[in-house]
């Protein structure tokens, strides 16, 4: 049976840390769906279509990666997509506490769904989307925190 994982997030924007988790995940899974959830309380910084386009560009030529968005419970999206695995990255102890709660709620809702965590590479531990947005807001150069295929200026506010 094909091992399909969903890597869910806001990816606002998609960073080097996210890319690394996906590429490492390809060693474990046959297919990974990078999926932007739109049902959270988080207000978007970059428009959904821009974020989707960026992620598609990063993985262009990689047939085992799909990029999608969803507006439902993550567990329901996984079911529809035929994915039995959720992929998440862990940076810090704070991530762990947050992720544990979400993973346990998801598992309680859908017993067949397993959550797989990958520890962030040390050089990516400090990278997060909030920091990237802050750098951009104050006119800094955030390009070193995102994959080379992403041109942040494309969506300058
Ligand atoms: P969410 O809104 O679900 O927190 P994010 O886009 O912030 O979405 O993150 C999606 C996933 O990527 C989460 O599992 C998060 O832990 C992971 N992640 C975020 N930044 C990094 C990073 N620098 N290195 C590895 N994983 C990361």
XYZ file of C-alpha atoms and ligand atoms in Angstrom:
184
model
C 0.000 0.000 0.000
C 1.318 3.410 -0.976
C 2.523 5.433 2.006
C 1.013 8.875 1.663
C 1.671 11.643 4.209
C 0.134 15.075 4.567
C 2.449 17.872 5.721
C -0.017 20.476 6.958
C 0.736 24.061 7.912
C 0.153 27.721 7.224
C 3.459 28.098 5.370
C 3.142 31.875 5.559
C 5.724 31.794 4.023
C 7.289 28.385 3.309
C 10.834 28.347 4.774
C 14.051 26.356 4.456
C 12.966 24.500 7.599
C 9.740 23.354 5.937
C 11.557 22.342 2.753
C 14.037 20.256 4.720
C 11.266 18.361 6.547
C 9.553 17.558 3.221
C 12.743 16.403 1.497
C 13.698 14.219 4.451
C 10.134 12.914 4.560
C 10.517 11.666 0.986
C 12.913 9.049 2.323
C 10.104 7.646 4.465
C 6.969 8.168 2.369
C 6.038 7.397 -1.250
C 4.134 10.639 -1.616
C 3.792 13.819 0.456
C 0.960 16.298 0.129
C 2.032 19.729 1.358
C -1.295 21.177 2.425
C -2.156 24.705 3.502
C -4.945 24.672 6.066
C -7.205 27.695 5.786
C -9.469 27.056 8.740
C -7.212 28.446 11.473
C -7.542 31.700 13.408
C -4.240 32.892 11.974
C -4.674 35.868 9.663
C -2.852 35.383 6.357
C 0.131 37.552 5.568
C 0.756 36.259 2.055
C -2.302 35.377 -0.085
C -3.158 31.679 -0.310
C -2.524 31.499 -4.071
C 0.919 33.055 -3.669
C 1.851 30.549 -0.962
C 0.601 27.617 -3.063
C 2.507 28.874 -6.110
C 5.728 29.234 -4.143
C 5.553 25.700 -2.751
C 4.790 24.313 -6.237
C 7.849 26.135 -7.569
C 10.084 24.706 -4.821
C 9.031 21.143 -5.702
C 8.627 21.534 -9.456
C 9.965 18.370 -11.084
C 9.377 16.270 -7.962
C 6.481 13.971 -8.930
C 6.097 12.588 -5.398
C 5.080 15.982 -3.985
C 1.601 17.412 -4.309
C 0.543 20.851 -3.115
C -3.003 21.561 -1.958
C -5.139 23.656 0.361
C -8.045 22.601 2.528
C -10.737 24.170 4.574
C -11.762 21.379 6.913
C -10.393 19.323 9.764
C -6.926 18.052 8.937
C -8.034 14.475 9.697
C -10.872 14.772 7.177
C -8.515 16.111 4.526
C -6.158 13.175 5.151
C -8.996 10.686 4.791
C -10.133 12.200 1.494
C -6.577 12.200 0.193
C -6.021 8.575 1.221
C -3.190 9.606 3.565
C -2.513 7.484 6.648
C 0.301 9.692 7.934
C 0.692 13.246 9.117
C 4.185 14.705 8.932
C 5.246 17.471 11.328
C 8.508 19.092 12.294
C 9.741 19.615 15.849
C 12.046 22.502 16.659
C 11.780 23.127 20.380
C 10.215 21.900 23.608
C 7.429 24.433 23.012
C 6.745 22.826 19.618
C 6.619 19.460 21.321
C 3.929 20.495 23.836
C 1.828 22.114 21.116
C 2.268 19.223 18.694
C 1.531 16.610 21.328
C -1.884 18.130 22.009
C -2.793 18.349 18.319
C -1.486 14.852 17.591
C -3.434 13.322 20.446
C -6.656 15.061 19.459
C -6.178 13.963 15.832
C -5.427 10.410 16.891
C -8.520 10.353 19.092
C -10.609 11.394 16.075
C -8.955 9.076 13.577
C -7.313 5.936 14.959
C -5.754 4.927 11.638
C -3.839 8.174 11.273
C -0.251 8.131 12.562
C 1.655 11.341 13.186
C 5.341 11.208 12.304
C 7.675 13.877 13.706
C 11.060 14.784 12.329
C 13.487 16.790 14.442
C 14.596 19.967 12.747
C 18.186 20.127 11.559
C 20.212 22.305 13.981
C 20.780 24.983 11.340
C 17.017 25.380 10.838
C 15.926 25.411 14.463
C 15.703 29.199 14.710
C 13.860 29.661 11.416
C 10.153 30.278 11.650
C 7.591 31.985 9.446
C 6.806 34.651 12.064
C 10.436 35.749 12.100
C 10.541 35.856 8.302
C 7.422 38.073 8.247
C 8.936 40.401 10.869
C 12.140 40.786 8.846
C 10.080 41.629 5.746
C 7.815 44.091 7.612
C 10.820 46.097 8.732
C 12.449 46.090 5.317
C 15.073 43.403 5.922
C 16.276 40.728 3.525
C 14.566 37.461 4.444
C 15.626 35.583 1.310
C 18.232 33.533 3.185
C 15.494 31.885 5.257
C 13.404 30.632 2.333
C 14.154 28.256 -0.576
C 15.953 29.912 -3.505
C 12.949 29.299 -5.780
C 10.822 31.660 -3.672
C 10.985 35.320 -4.599
C 9.457 37.120 -1.609
C 9.450 40.421 -3.508
C 6.823 38.913 -5.829
C 4.276 39.542 -3.109
C 5.666 42.711 -1.556
C 3.110 44.536 0.539
P 1.334 25.768 11.754
O 0.499 26.949 11.475
O 0.618 24.467 11.637
O 2.222 25.846 12.966
P 3.683 26.224 10.198
O 3.635 26.636 8.774
O 4.216 27.212 11.155
O 2.258 25.743 10.490
O 4.529 24.887 10.352
C 4.184 23.694 9.730
C 5.054 22.567 10.252
O 6.411 22.831 9.955
C 5.003 22.355 11.766
O 5.090 20.987 12.040
C 6.238 23.045 12.264
O 6.713 22.463 13.464
C 7.192 22.756 11.126
N 8.247 23.762 11.051
C 8.130 25.084 11.102
N 9.336 25.711 11.004
C 10.251 24.714 10.926
C 11.676 24.670 10.841
N 12.409 25.786 10.857
N 12.267 23.469 10.757
C 11.522 22.345 10.756
N 10.191 22.309 10.871
C 9.545 23.462 10.945
